[in-house]
Every structure is written in structure tokens, then in C-alpha cells.
Amino acid sequence: MREFILEVEDLKKYYFDVKAVDGISFKVLKGEVFALLGPNGAGKTTTLEILEGLKDYDSGKIRLFGEEIRRKIPRRLRERIGVILQENNFVDHLKTIEILKMFRSLYPKGLDIKDILKEISLEDKANAKVEKLSGGQRQRLAIGTALVGDPELIFMDEPTTGLDPQARRNVWEMIEKLREKGKTVFLTTHYMEEAEYLADYIYVMDHGKIIAKGSAEELISSFGGEKIIEIDLDSKDLDLSFLSEFQKTKVEDSKIIIVTSYLPADMKKALDLFEERSIKIDDIIVRRPNLEDVFLNLTGRKLRD
Amino acid sequence: MRRIISIFKALTLSSLRSPSVIFWNVFFPVILLLILASIFSNIGKEVSFRVNFVDESTTFKNTNMDFASYISRAFEEISAGKNAVITLQSSTTERFLNESLKKLKSGKIDAVIVIPPLFNTQIYAAVAQQKSGLNLFSKPKIEVYTLENSETSDLAFTVISSVLESFNLKILQNSAPLSDFVSPKIEYISKNGQNFSYIDFIVPGILVMAVMTVSLFGITDDLLVQREKKVLRKLFVAPLNKSEYFWAMILSNLTVEIVQTIIILVLGIYLGSHFNIGISVLLYIIFVMVTTLPIGFFIASFAKTSDAGNALANVLNFLFMFLGGLFFPITGVPLAVKIVAYAIPTTYLANGLRWAMGTMSSPTPMYLNILVPSIWAIVMIIYSAKVFKWEV
Ligand SMILES: Nc1ncnc2c1ncn2[C@@H]1O[C@H](COP(=O)(O)OP(=O)(O)OP(=O)(O)O)[C@@H](O)[C@H]1O
Ligand SMILES: [Mg+2]
């Protein structure tokens, strides 16, 4: 049986009336990529910062590397953890290579600085001052500082937010490599395609609670045989109350999403309803559900607003 | 230890590469020292008078009766050295006399001393007739040309006449058993005494200011600014403990302060301050560093944001700088100001450092120069230990 590297039980953190983390439990297997998926304000960062020892929590149990943790995380455990925060800043006026060396010296073992520079593709920026790096380069440096100590467990808070598609791909590749090396990656994201692509296991979080869990496959198949009809309209602000004839629908601007378990009948019904009201349809597609739809289905909201 | 050194290196490198740190902590004190020293360097230092000395005497040359040459040597002696009261040019030619008088008219020099041709003979005669009680020959005369309505010229005359007066006295002492009818005049005092020298005053003042600035702003930056910029949390999720960061920060600020100290002391020597560099100076400079750093802790504990911290550091820095008498002695101020001045640590630190450098006596007793800054430091440390939260 594979061991759990991290176990969390009924974790709670309230800010007065804001239930940032509201009794969540999960277990992370050694060697897997674990994703916490949720919209802004879901409580992802709060959860992660508690696990990193940056924040206190109100109640709950945390076991890290099989050891029960209270508040502070002892150094001997931090030596086995790499962290990428949501916002990573470094001491000013230092060069990329100096920052990596500094972080390397904090860990008892670690990787060669040259290898790390290559890994994060910053070889040509080794001697550039940190304040001169672009956002993407900074993010890669942040990943470098998290990996330089060759940790077993890596926490990443939205590692690709704000990156262009190419840079995002690069980060995904890095995470894939970490998985191949047997590292455990715990990441948060609000990109469903990121979770879908990377994660072995996904916890969907909203308003401080876990609302669904499983692999991407499992989450999607929780729809059963359901399909998605996506209809693009010419105009917005129409009276669409007739859509209540369907069980699950969602309207945003000029786009209508209908969840259907019996495609031919619902398709015909939809077309008829629009025809009767002479509403023009711009485009209509039928597709498999994705994680976005899962979230929509569970909360009635989109992941990203 | 390895971790402390590594963070220390990073913080120090960052400081030494930061234009604003270098400007405020190195260039600013240096420029301030240069400006203050050049504006106020004449305080307490006699003005130097430019005097030309023309010796036209022809008799008794190269004998022990050549009184003219004794006078000439006396003037040369007091014109020797760096802070001499007069700068002297002397010659025996007619042309030099004419040139000198021209220069005097145009204000290029302040006085011309002329020894007449028969001067030595006249002295000889005067001494002789004094002994015999006769009064046959005219008195020996030295002509001193000065410029009318010129204050410096008048002052130059006063100095010259006091030199000649003392010379008069000497002739009398040597030639006659102390005559009663010549009351001894005050001898000219050459520059040896305890004079106020501004450069000696300002070098320790600037040094205290520079060290204090780093202690106040350096700690504010390392704790408040780095916390706000989320640099600290990035470090503390790595295997670094807070105490390690704390000591690295202390070492880093001390290093910047040591660099400042060296630069200011070297510049001070160059500008002509004559202080001792001994163990007591070094110990007291370390004392200044160690007692000002806790004021930085206080700011970092009291202020909740880096903006508030910087504002507080500015206020305290300003107060400690001007009321501490770092640049000017605190005199003639209202009582309330005086009370504040004697409550703040910089007054004592500057006094103590001036004393340790051996250039000035301290107006406050030395035990207070140790005690008051120490009390400040201890109170600030206790406050900070109670109030400060890392809250990364
Ligand atoms: N220090 C705090 N004081 C008060 N409320 C807070 C604090 N930190 C977080 N919160 C609240 O807790 C909730 C969860 O915040 P959190 O940062 O964990 O969300 P998140 O899932 O990481 O969102 P995002 O995707 O925007 O990063 C939010 O409603 C937030 O406003
Ligand atoms: Mg977040």
C-alpha cells in the first residue's frame, strides 16, 4: 500500500464571519500530483499557508510525513518541502544565481545550481538582477528556489497564474518531470484544464468546503452519460425563461449551456423552442462535459468570473 | 551558522548594491561632513594674516649683535606650521619693499614690517645708554605698515606688536637686571592651548549620525519592508529559522556601519582632525552601534506598516540628530529643548565619542555617556521583545 505524505482532517480557519476554510479533510499520496481546484476566495491559499506553517488554524488535524503538526513546522520537515507562494518576492539587488545559492545553502542537501538554472531555463539570466526579471522568469525562479533543496513534497500556489500559454506549458512540463522523479506535488489552481492535465487527484473547493473529489475522469463521469449542449446566440438580454423546461441550464451573456442525459430529444426540444420564439442561433455544439461543467453543475457558478 | 552567514551575505550584498542605501548611509554623511567642515572650519581657529617682512638693516650683520635677524627668526617661528597665525614672506631687497607696499595697498597682504638700516646700531646704543642712564640717541624703531580701515590689518598689527613687545622684554632681560620701569607685557601665546576645533567636534557627530541612520532605517527595512514585500515568508517556509534571520540582519547592518565608520574616520583625518584611534575609540564606536540598533527594533515593533516605520524612523532620526548636538553645540536653547536634549541617547553618544577620540572633553560625565544610551537600549529591547511579531 502506498503511504500518505500528507493527511488533513476537519481543518478550520475562520476570519470572524468569513469561513475561509470550513472543515476540510483530504489525504495526499506519496508521488502523486494533487490539485486543489477552486474559484477566487475559495480558501485554497489559506489551506496551503496553514500547511506551510505560515498561518494558524482554529481546529483540525494535520499529519505531515506521518508526523502530527501543531502550528509550527519543525525545520527537519521544512527541509523536505519546497514552496512556491502565490506571490514570490526576493531580496532586492541580488542576481538570479545568488538567490538560488542562498536558498540552496538553507537545505542540507540539494541540486547543483547549474542543473537548476537549466531546469528553469534561466541560464542566460543567471547574472541578471532579480528586479530585472519578467513575471514569467520570476515565477520560474520561484520554482527554482522551491526545487533547489531537492524536496520530496512541493507546495505550489497557482503556479501558472499570470503566465502566457507557452510559459504555462513549460511549468506543466516541469511538474510532469517532478512526478516522474517520484516527487509529490500539491498545487492549487483555478484553471480546470490545468487540474485536468496535471492532477492525479483533484479536490474541488468552494467557500471553504470540499464539494467534490476524484480524478478528472471520475469527476467528469459523475455526470453519467450526460452531454453538454452549448448554444451561441446572436444577441443578449433576451427573455430565456422558457429554458426552465430543461433540468440543468446556465446562461451567460449570449451563451447557453444545457446539460442533457437524453441528447436527441433535448436537442430537438431546444431547437423547437428557439424556432417558436424566432430567436436566432449563431452556433450550436454538443460536447463531453469537462471540469468547468462539473463545477458549474455543483455550484451553478463558473470557476472564473 | 551556515544559514546565518548565507542570509547575512545576501542582505549585505543587497544593501551595498542599493543606490539609496549607499546614498543615505555613505554619500550623505560624507557630503554633510565636507559641507559643514568647509563652512565652519574657521570657528575657533585664528585667522591667518599675510605679513611681509623687509630687513634693511646693514650694521652688525652676522654677529651676535644682529638683533634684526633675531626678530626675523621670531616671526619665522610663529609663521611655521599648518595653523600658524601669520604667513610670512621675508627678504632684504629694496624691490621687495616696494612690491610689498603695493600688495598691501591692493589688499593682497595685511601688514609690512620694515627693519630700518641702522636698527642694530640703534639697539646697541639704546641698551648702552639705558645702562648709563644717558639719553643721547634716538630710540630704535621698527616700521609696521598697515592698511587703514581694514579690520584684518588692525588685527595683524596687534599680533605683530605683541610679538615685538615680547622681544622688547627679552632684550631688557638680557641686557639689564630686570628694570622696574618696564612692566612686563603679556607674552604672545602661540597656538598650543585647548582651542575649539570644529572638525574635531563634527567628525564624531557625523559618525554617530551615520551609524544611527543605518540602525534606524536598516532594521526598518529588514523587518518591516521585507515582511510587507513578502520576502520574509518566502524565507521562513524554507528551512530558515527566525532567530537565524535576526542575527544575519544584525551582522549585515553592523557591516554597513563598519564601512561607514572607516570612510568617515579616514575623511576626518584627511580634513585635519587629530583624534586617537585606540581601543577606547573602537569600543565606544561598537557601543554606539549596539545601543542604536535596539531603536531600530523599537520602530519595527511599534509601527505596523513599512510606511509608518519609515516615518517614525525619520522623526526619530531628525530629533536625535539635531537635539543630540551632533553638528552644533546645544547652547542658548529654551529649557524644554534642553531637557529633551539631555534625555536622548545621541547627546551622550556624541559626547562619549568625542571624549574617547581624545579631541574634546565631555560636558556630561563619562558614566552617563555609557549609562543613558544603555538604558535606552535595554528599554527598547524589552519593549520589542514584548511587542514585535513576525506575522509573515
Ligand atoms: N487575513 C485575512 N483576513 C480576513 N479574511 C481573509 C484573510 N485572508 C483570507 N481571507 C478571506 O478568506 C477567504 C479565502 O481566501 P484565500 O486567499 O484562501 O482564497 P483563494 O482560494 O486562495 O483565492 P485566490 O484564487 O483568489 O487566490 C477569502 O474570502 C478571503 O477574503
Ligand atoms: Mg490564493
XYZ file of C-alpha atoms and ligand atoms in Angstrom:
729
model
C 0.000 0.000 0.000
C 1.288 3.473 -0.856
C 1.794 5.827 2.028
C 0.135 9.160 2.592
C 2.594 12.023 2.718
C 0.009 14.484 3.993
C -3.242 13.937 5.846
C -5.652 16.684 6.822
C -8.700 16.160 8.963
C -11.522 18.621 9.531
C -9.347 21.693 9.144
C -10.990 25.004 10.041
C -9.915 28.604 9.781
C -12.377 31.456 10.259
C -11.776 35.160 9.931
C -14.602 36.476 12.079
C -17.610 35.678 9.900
C -15.568 34.601 6.850
C -15.250 30.833 6.825
C -12.038 30.725 4.789
C -11.527 27.013 5.456
C -14.577 25.281 6.768
C -13.803 21.752 7.884
C -11.949 20.147 5.030
C -10.327 16.698 5.031
C -8.077 15.098 2.456
C -5.133 12.759 2.031
C -2.246 13.119 -0.381
C -0.482 10.021 -1.637
C 3.278 9.989 -1.975
C 4.277 10.564 -5.581
C 1.027 11.999 -6.874
C 0.116 15.388 -8.240
C -2.683 16.637 -6.067
C -4.748 19.635 -7.107
C -6.972 21.905 -5.080
C -9.293 23.455 -7.640
C -11.481 26.388 -6.807
C -12.546 29.923 -7.728
C -11.175 33.135 -6.187
C -11.690 33.226 -2.464
C -12.408 29.506 -2.195
C -9.818 29.133 0.561
C -7.014 27.487 -1.419
C -4.243 29.843 -0.323
C -5.436 29.769 3.259
C -5.307 25.962 3.264
C -1.856 25.913 1.720
C -0.449 28.539 4.058
C -1.650 26.574 7.051
C 0.154 23.525 5.683
C 3.296 25.600 5.082
C 3.270 26.853 8.655
C 2.569 30.470 7.715
C -0.888 30.616 9.229
C -2.512 29.453 12.420
C -5.699 27.428 12.235
C -8.683 27.155 14.514
C -9.110 23.407 14.619
C -8.304 20.230 12.787
C -5.531 17.694 12.469
C -2.548 17.749 10.146
C -0.118 14.897 9.610
C 2.919 15.709 7.520
C 5.313 12.876 6.608
C 3.409 10.839 9.181
C 4.094 13.345 11.945
C 1.406 15.304 13.678
C 1.919 19.064 13.241
C 0.834 21.819 15.590
C 1.252 25.394 14.389
C 4.965 25.400 13.650
C 6.539 23.062 11.187
C 9.873 21.837 12.510
C 12.930 22.538 10.404
C 13.612 18.858 9.780
C 10.288 18.682 7.921
C 10.725 22.005 6.143
C 13.966 20.610 4.773
C 11.861 18.078 2.861
C 9.385 20.619 1.500
C 9.641 23.118 -1.336
C 7.222 26.020 -1.517
C 6.017 28.316 -4.278
C 3.835 31.001 -2.789
C 1.067 32.812 -4.601
C 3.313 35.878 -4.612
C 7.058 35.304 -4.610
C 9.465 38.133 -3.838
C 13.159 38.106 -3.207
C 15.720 40.335 -1.547
C 16.411 43.197 -3.970
C 19.596 43.764 -5.944
C 20.604 40.110 -5.939
C 21.340 38.096 -9.047
C 19.332 35.020 -10.040
C 22.249 32.744 -9.291
C 22.886 34.380 -5.908
C 19.296 33.835 -4.873
C 19.427 30.191 -5.891
C 22.693 29.726 -3.997
C 21.211 31.369 -0.928
C 18.208 29.026 -0.935
C 20.444 26.064 -1.678
C 22.500 26.831 1.421
C 19.382 26.659 3.589
C 18.882 22.971 2.749
C 21.131 20.147 3.947
C 21.186 18.527 0.513
C 20.156 19.684 -2.911
C 20.689 20.056 -6.576
C 23.532 21.600 -8.492
C 22.887 25.282 -9.208
C 23.756 24.792 -12.891
C 21.238 21.976 -13.226
C 18.548 24.069 -11.609
C 19.264 27.024 -13.884
C 18.893 24.709 -16.841
C 15.748 23.161 -15.433
C 14.067 26.551 -15.122
C 15.621 27.829 -18.382
C 17.268 30.827 -16.753
C 20.864 30.019 -17.722
C 21.172 33.238 -19.687
C 19.656 35.203 -16.803
C 21.966 33.749 -14.161
C 23.666 37.084 -13.641
C 20.609 39.275 -14.096
C 19.330 41.139 -11.064
C 16.075 39.747 -9.763
C 14.212 43.045 -10.192
C 15.048 42.940 -13.912
C 13.303 39.598 -14.490
C 9.959 39.394 -16.268
C 6.924 37.984 -14.493
C 7.375 34.580 -16.099
C 11.087 34.490 -15.342
C 10.378 35.427 -11.743
C 7.882 32.607 -11.485
C 10.460 30.178 -12.870
C 12.978 31.468 -10.333
C 10.386 30.872 -7.620
C 10.075 27.298 -8.853
C 13.867 27.051 -8.839
C 14.072 28.153 -5.212
C 11.439 25.565 -4.317
C 13.288 22.758 -6.082
C 16.902 23.617 -5.248
C 16.759 21.696 -1.970
C 15.559 18.565 -3.775
C 12.395 18.320 -1.649
C 10.045 15.335 -1.523
C 6.902 17.428 -1.312
C 6.308 20.636 -3.246
C 3.514 23.090 -2.496
C 2.594 25.323 -5.410
C 0.007 28.064 -5.062
C -1.345 28.879 -8.526
C 1.971 28.224 -10.232
C 0.785 29.320 -13.673
C -1.488 32.266 -12.927
C -0.454 35.264 -14.976
C 1.755 33.282 -17.352
C 1.303 33.198 -21.124
C 0.281 29.854 -22.696
C 3.853 28.969 -23.640
C 5.197 29.663 -20.146
C 2.291 27.726 -18.673
C 3.213 24.718 -20.844
C 6.801 24.961 -19.548
C 5.632 24.869 -15.955
C 3.374 21.926 -16.728
C 6.339 20.066 -18.171
C 8.349 20.793 -15.046
C 5.583 19.394 -12.886
C 5.362 16.304 -15.096
C 9.087 15.769 -14.610
C 8.716 16.062 -10.856
C 6.072 13.387 -10.929
C 8.409 11.168 -12.956
C 11.080 11.661 -10.308
C 8.614 10.424 -7.697
C 8.049 13.796 -6.048
C 4.720 14.730 -4.563
C 3.205 17.956 -5.866
C 0.378 19.734 -4.098
C -0.916 22.551 -6.259
C -3.815 24.941 -6.278
C -5.326 26.333 -9.408
C -8.433 27.879 -10.778
C -7.748 26.578 -14.280
C -9.761 23.438 -14.778
C -7.659 22.425 -17.787
C -4.572 22.636 -15.596
C -6.058 20.340 -12.989
C -7.366 18.071 -15.700
C -3.999 17.861 -17.446
C -1.711 17.567 -14.420
C -3.500 16.161 -11.446
C -3.831 12.544 -10.432
C -6.312 13.608 -7.850
C -8.474 16.720 -7.654
C -10.337 18.263 -4.762
C -12.837 20.899 -5.803
C -13.116 23.608 -3.191
C -15.658 26.379 -2.824
C -16.468 28.693 0.092
C -14.029 26.845 2.311
C -15.569 23.444 1.688
C -14.673 20.450 -0.451
C -17.562 19.966 -2.839
C -16.204 17.128 -4.978
C -13.148 14.925 -5.278
C -11.649 12.345 -7.544
C -9.530 12.076 -10.651
C -10.553 14.305 -13.558
C -12.015 11.232 -15.201
C -14.069 10.321 -12.177
C -15.349 13.831 -11.690
C -16.440 14.095 -15.276
C -18.049 10.698 -15.337
C -20.021 11.707 -12.272
C -22.211 13.250 -14.939
C -23.031 9.708 -16.028
C -23.899 9.684 -19.688
C -24.704 13.348 -19.716
C -23.644 15.585 -22.573
C -23.381 19.319 -22.913
C -25.269 21.349 -25.500
C -23.663 24.719 -25.969
C -25.677 27.311 -27.880
C -24.341 30.681 -29.008
C -26.972 33.350 -29.643
C -26.793 36.444 -31.815
C -27.991 38.798 -29.138
C -28.087 39.025 -25.361
C -30.694 40.190 -22.854
C -33.459 38.042 -24.308
C -36.208 36.515 -22.213
C -34.946 32.974 -21.767
C -37.291 31.859 -19.016
C -38.503 29.055 -21.267
C -35.196 27.286 -20.535
C -36.672 26.143 -17.253
C -38.119 23.272 -19.256
C -34.665 21.737 -19.044
C -33.323 20.286 -15.830
C -29.899 21.943 -15.796
C -29.073 25.077 -17.677
C -26.783 28.024 -17.351
C -26.890 31.311 -19.225
C -24.087 33.740 -19.501
C -24.215 36.634 -21.911
C -25.150 35.146 -25.244
C -24.119 31.607 -24.383
C -26.469 28.927 -23.148
C -25.343 25.649 -21.652
C -27.783 22.775 -21.357
C -26.859 19.589 -19.519
C -28.671 16.657 -21.041
C -28.917 12.961 -20.371
C -31.037 12.308 -23.457
C -29.433 14.183 -26.276
C -31.762 13.673 -29.307
C -34.947 14.709 -27.528
C -33.392 17.686 -25.709
C -31.666 18.855 -28.871
C -34.936 18.798 -30.782
C -36.775 20.490 -27.935
C -34.171 23.237 -27.781
C -34.264 23.892 -31.487
C -38.074 23.974 -31.448
C -38.225 26.378 -28.539
C -35.856 28.797 -30.223
C -37.684 28.408 -33.540
C -41.051 29.208 -31.921
C -39.696 32.426 -30.476
C -37.715 33.174 -33.654
C -34.513 33.538 -31.681
C -31.518 33.312 -33.990
C -28.858 30.737 -33.165
C -25.310 31.601 -34.118
C -23.666 28.319 -33.309
C -24.540 25.091 -31.603
C -22.210 22.326 -30.435
C -22.501 19.162 -28.472
C -19.568 18.009 -26.346
C -18.436 15.898 -23.407
C -18.574 17.614 -20.059
C -15.331 18.999 -18.649
C -14.306 20.080 -15.137
C -15.732 23.503 -15.751
C -19.099 21.897 -16.227
C -18.590 19.837 -13.120
C -18.075 22.969 -11.132
C -20.990 24.642 -12.837
C -23.137 21.654 -12.123
C -22.189 21.681 -8.449
C -22.385 25.371 -7.723
C -24.306 26.994 -10.531
C -21.273 29.254 -10.992
C -18.317 29.276 -13.300
C -14.817 28.739 -11.943
C -13.585 32.034 -13.292
C -15.821 35.056 -13.231
C 25.664 29.158 11.372
C 25.930 28.294 7.674
C 22.440 29.656 7.180
C 23.145 32.841 9.135
C 26.215 33.529 7.019
C 24.368 32.887 3.805
C 21.488 35.235 4.686
C 23.979 37.764 6.028
C 25.827 37.715 2.719
C 22.611 38.186 0.764
C 21.390 41.093 2.912
C 24.742 42.847 2.939
C 25.236 42.475 -0.783
C 21.764 43.805 -1.336
C 22.455 46.839 0.877
C 25.800 47.621 -0.665
C 24.267 47.427 -4.132
C 21.301 49.583 -3.273
C 21.736 53.148 -4.565
C 19.532 54.608 -1.856
C 21.322 52.780 0.947
C 24.686 53.931 -0.366
C 23.486 57.472 -0.856
C 21.921 57.961 2.547
C 24.425 55.991 4.537
C 27.697 56.737 2.801
C 27.496 59.719 0.460
C 25.181 61.798 2.592
C 27.329 61.723 5.757
C 30.444 62.342 3.670
C 28.900 65.300 1.862
C 27.487 66.681 5.096
C 30.882 66.373 6.739
C 32.555 68.171 3.835
C 29.973 70.945 3.726
C 29.907 71.583 7.463
C 33.675 71.374 7.722
C 34.212 73.844 4.905
C 31.610 76.330 6.147
C 32.508 76.275 9.793
C 36.167 75.316 9.763
C 37.175 78.828 10.876
C 35.314 78.555 14.125
C 37.850 78.634 16.936
C 40.771 78.885 14.598
C 42.703 82.187 14.404
C 42.689 83.852 11.068
C 45.982 83.724 9.319
C 47.472 87.159 8.498
C 49.666 87.645 5.480
C 52.707 89.614 6.526
C 55.785 90.645 4.574
C 58.997 91.174 6.462
C 61.658 93.511 4.996
C 65.014 93.566 6.755
C 67.015 96.617 5.572
C 69.480 96.615 8.442
C 73.120 96.742 7.412
C 75.122 97.082 10.603
C 76.407 94.299 12.853
C 75.370 91.694 10.291
C 76.479 88.133 11.015
C 77.419 88.969 14.599
C 75.646 88.200 17.826
C 74.555 91.818 17.810
C 72.300 91.212 14.754
C 69.037 91.920 16.561
C 67.214 92.265 13.246
C 67.855 88.636 12.449
C 66.560 87.603 15.904
C 63.308 89.404 15.178
C 63.149 87.882 11.726
C 63.620 84.428 13.214
C 60.944 85.049 15.809
C 58.435 85.857 13.089
C 59.536 82.884 11.029
C 58.963 80.644 14.009
C 55.398 81.717 14.570
C 54.649 81.516 10.883
C 55.775 77.897 10.758
C 53.245 75.080 10.929
C 49.833 74.455 9.492
C 47.566 76.560 11.654
C 50.048 79.409 12.088
C 48.659 82.793 12.849
C 50.660 84.540 10.155
C 52.027 83.576 6.789
C 55.319 85.283 6.283
C 57.385 86.307 3.297
C 60.709 87.939 4.005
C 63.534 89.477 2.044
C 66.139 92.235 2.328
C 65.898 93.972 -1.016
C 64.604 97.456 -1.830
C 62.474 95.994 -4.617
C 60.757 93.627 -2.211
C 59.835 96.600 -0.022
C 58.205 98.435 -2.924
C 56.363 95.349 -4.073
C 55.178 94.633 -0.548
C 53.799 98.149 -0.128
C 51.952 97.815 -3.411
C 50.488 94.473 -2.360
C 49.407 95.979 0.933
C 47.561 98.767 -0.882
C 45.695 96.293 -3.052
C 44.810 94.211 -0.008
C 46.812 91.156 -1.007
C 48.676 91.256 2.278
C 47.727 92.614 5.671
C 50.919 94.204 7.008
C 54.524 95.014 6.130
C 57.256 95.049 8.768
C 60.341 97.108 7.899
C 63.587 96.988 9.889
C 65.497 100.225 9.181
C 69.191 100.174 8.048
C 70.747 101.296 11.362
C 68.459 99.214 13.577
C 71.142 97.060 15.205
C 73.310 100.081 15.980
C 70.362 101.880 17.498
C 69.547 98.958 19.745
C 73.103 98.674 20.841
C 73.152 102.354 21.643
C 69.806 102.163 23.434
C 70.939 99.323 25.641
C 74.174 101.075 26.380
C 72.590 104.404 27.269
C 69.939 102.663 29.376
C 72.717 101.190 31.440
C 74.432 104.517 31.761
C 71.245 106.484 32.277
C 72.057 108.880 29.424
C 69.576 109.857 26.744
C 71.598 110.781 23.669
C 70.429 108.626 20.808
C 67.056 108.289 19.211
C 65.092 105.147 20.118
C 65.310 102.134 17.793
C 62.264 101.978 15.581
C 60.579 99.294 13.552
C 58.042 100.429 10.978
C 54.851 98.418 10.644
C 52.731 99.414 7.670
C 49.073 98.546 7.864
C 46.036 99.333 5.778
C 43.676 101.964 7.014
C 40.117 100.879 7.765
C 40.980 97.227 7.400
C 39.991 95.039 10.299
C 42.350 92.233 9.438
C 45.157 94.722 9.039
C 44.424 96.103 12.507
C 44.377 92.617 13.960
C 47.633 91.842 12.193
C 49.152 94.923 13.825
C 48.020 93.753 17.239
C 49.629 90.381 16.719
C 52.851 91.922 15.363
C 53.116 94.429 18.186
C 52.629 91.716 20.774
C 55.481 89.784 19.211
C 57.676 92.866 19.220
C 56.655 93.609 22.795
C 57.837 90.223 23.962
C 61.032 90.809 22.049
C 61.447 94.110 23.862
C 61.130 92.299 27.120
C 63.763 89.778 26.180
C 66.283 92.475 25.286
C 65.690 94.093 28.615
C 66.048 90.840 30.498
C 69.310 90.040 28.787
C 70.821 93.466 28.902
C 69.779 94.759 32.263
C 68.981 93.240 35.642
C 65.198 93.480 35.429
C 64.369 97.150 35.217
C 61.368 98.205 37.222
C 60.174 100.855 34.837
C 59.306 98.397 32.120
C 56.275 96.430 33.249
C 56.339 93.049 31.555
C 53.656 92.831 28.874
C 51.737 89.713 28.065
C 53.826 87.432 26.005
C 52.441 86.324 22.684
C 50.860 82.962 23.056
C 51.419 80.640 20.173
C 48.829 78.026 19.265
C 49.150 75.180 21.731
C 46.242 75.658 24.010
C 42.893 73.913 24.252
C 41.218 75.517 21.319
C 37.807 74.639 19.956
C 38.282 72.908 16.636
C 35.124 72.372 14.627
C 36.471 69.437 12.661
C 37.204 67.608 15.910
C 33.670 68.373 17.002
C 31.937 67.336 13.810
C 33.704 64.053 12.960
C 32.286 62.168 15.969
C 28.925 63.875 15.379
C 28.747 62.724 11.775
C 29.855 59.249 12.796
C 27.086 58.950 15.388
C 24.577 60.251 12.846
C 25.681 57.802 10.157
C 25.614 54.778 12.441
C 22.256 55.788 13.884
C 20.754 56.218 10.418
C 21.712 52.662 9.475
C 20.438 51.295 12.778
C 17.080 53.011 12.364
C 16.430 52.595 8.658
C 18.340 49.345 8.158
C 16.285 47.461 10.723
C 13.058 49.049 9.487
C 13.922 47.842 6.004
C 14.995 44.345 7.009
C 11.956 43.727 9.175
C 9.042 45.872 8.012
C 9.765 46.363 4.323
C 10.858 42.786 3.709
C 7.835 41.497 5.598
C 5.492 43.672 3.575
C 7.155 42.656 0.323
C 6.582 39.034 1.386
C 10.286 38.278 1.209
C 10.346 37.005 4.786
C 7.566 34.448 4.344
C 9.409 33.050 1.339
C 12.462 32.561 3.556
C 10.604 31.132 6.526
C 8.816 28.430 4.550
C 12.308 27.281 3.594
C 14.363 25.722 6.385
C 15.389 29.033 7.918
C 14.535 29.956 11.481
C 13.544 33.434 12.558
C 16.412 33.743 15.010
C 18.834 32.979 12.198
C 17.378 35.750 10.080
C 17.553 38.065 13.075
C 21.271 37.541 13.635
C 22.045 37.736 9.934
C 20.237 41.084 9.859
C 22.220 42.387 12.840
C 25.511 41.331 11.268
C 24.565 42.880 7.960
C 23.731 46.251 9.500
C 26.894 46.174 11.596
C 28.882 45.569 8.436
C 27.401 48.613 6.720
C 28.133 50.628 9.866
C 31.737 49.456 9.921
C 32.170 50.510 6.298
C 30.753 53.945 7.159
C 32.966 54.267 10.196
C 36.111 53.588 8.205
C 35.171 56.082 5.491
C 34.270 58.837 7.961
C 37.365 58.344 10.113
C 39.659 58.404 7.098
C 37.956 61.520 5.781
C 38.169 63.082 9.243
C 41.918 62.531 9.363
C 42.227 63.976 5.880
C 40.287 67.057 6.935
C 42.713 67.624 9.756
C 41.112 66.144 12.833
C 43.669 64.770 15.239
C 41.946 62.008 17.154
C 43.340 58.899 18.789
C 42.493 55.609 17.198
C 42.835 53.325 20.135
C 40.948 50.571 21.812
C 38.708 53.043 23.659
C 37.568 54.653 20.395
C 36.867 51.283 18.787
C 34.989 50.048 21.846
C 32.935 53.210 22.027
C 32.064 53.067 18.312
C 30.874 49.493 18.828
C 28.917 50.769 21.812
C 27.261 53.363 19.555
C 26.298 50.627 17.076
C 24.999 48.238 19.709
C 22.913 50.863 21.510
C 21.339 52.365 18.384
C 20.235 49.055 16.819
C 17.563 48.497 19.535
C 15.962 51.798 18.494
C 15.529 50.154 15.097
C 13.848 47.160 16.802
C 11.554 49.583 18.572
C 10.469 51.148 15.276
C 9.905 47.729 13.700
C 7.787 46.697 16.695
C 5.859 49.915 17.166
C 4.984 50.594 13.528
C 2.574 48.243 11.843
C 3.472 49.106 8.248
C 6.698 49.968 6.478
C 5.385 53.448 5.667
C 4.660 54.127 9.311
C 8.050 52.643 10.169
C 9.886 54.904 7.756
C 8.004 57.946 9.000
C 8.848 57.110 12.612
C 12.478 56.450 11.703
C 12.623 59.850 10.004
C 11.168 61.637 13.005
C 13.471 59.925 15.490
C 16.492 60.345 13.252
C 15.789 64.064 12.887
C 15.207 64.552 16.590
C 18.270 62.595 17.656
C 20.399 64.311 15.043
C 19.656 67.946 15.828
C 18.834 67.786 19.522
C 21.753 65.458 20.130
C 24.157 68.270 19.315
C 25.795 66.222 16.621
C 26.571 69.154 14.337
C 26.365 72.179 16.616
C 26.711 72.507 20.333
C 23.335 72.842 22.008
C 23.544 76.274 23.615
C 21.136 79.104 24.099
C 18.039 76.974 23.606
C 14.854 77.074 25.683
C 14.789 74.907 28.772
C 12.273 72.466 27.286
C 14.588 71.765 24.354
C 17.492 71.368 26.714
C 15.571 68.800 28.739
C 14.860 66.780 25.603
C 18.475 67.110 24.525
C 19.601 65.643 27.826
C 17.093 62.816 27.602
C 18.032 61.437 24.200
C 20.890 58.984 23.710
C 22.724 60.759 20.881
C 23.750 63.664 23.135
C 25.624 61.203 25.309
C 26.898 59.081 22.445
C 28.412 62.131 20.724
C 29.936 63.400 23.971
C 31.280 59.970 24.765
C 32.762 59.503 21.330
C 34.393 62.958 21.391
C 35.887 62.082 24.730
C 37.044 58.660 23.532
C 38.663 60.228 20.492
C 40.601 62.450 22.836
C 39.787 65.612 20.949
C 37.373 67.115 23.407
C 36.358 66.897 26.996
C 32.814 65.682 27.547
C 30.342 68.132 29.075
C 28.475 65.160 30.521
C 30.240 62.714 32.841
C 31.536 59.621 31.114
C 29.497 57.238 33.258
C 26.347 58.927 31.934
C 27.656 58.577 28.388
C 27.588 54.833 28.982
C 24.559 54.654 31.240
C 21.959 56.699 29.344
C 22.383 55.008 25.931
C 22.440 51.627 27.692
C 19.171 52.340 29.467
C 17.613 53.389 26.170
C 18.840 50.196 24.525
C 17.577 47.954 27.317
C 14.156 49.579 27.411
C 13.829 49.316 23.624
C 14.878 45.661 23.664
C 12.371 44.810 26.383
C 9.604 46.668 24.547
C 10.460 44.996 21.228
C 10.688 41.537 22.737
C 7.177 42.001 24.128
C 5.548 43.656 21.136
C 7.307 42.506 17.984
C 5.515 39.893 15.886
C 6.968 38.373 12.758
C 3.492 37.871 11.255
C 4.904 36.851 7.927
N -6.046 37.791 6.596
C -7.341 37.673 6.263
N -8.287 38.348 6.920
C -9.584 38.237 6.581
N -10.032 37.469 5.596
C -9.147 36.761 4.885
C -7.743 36.835 5.175
N -7.093 36.045 4.304
C -8.030 35.492 3.520
N -9.264 35.909 3.856
C -10.529 35.509 3.233
O -10.566 34.113 3.209
C -11.151 33.655 2.013
C -10.235 32.643 1.333
O -9.101 33.329 0.832
P -7.942 32.561 0.061
O -6.853 33.534 -0.160
O -7.616 31.328 0.782
O -8.635 32.230 -1.315
P -8.010 31.536 -2.605
O -8.808 30.329 -2.867
O -6.564 31.364 -2.476
O -8.338 32.626 -3.714
P -7.480 33.123 -4.975
O -7.783 32.196 -6.076
O -8.025 34.481 -5.237
O -6.068 33.144 -4.571
C -11.441 34.886 1.181
O -12.787 35.222 1.335
C -10.585 35.938 1.794
O -11.166 37.202 1.645
Mg -4.965 32.039 -3.472
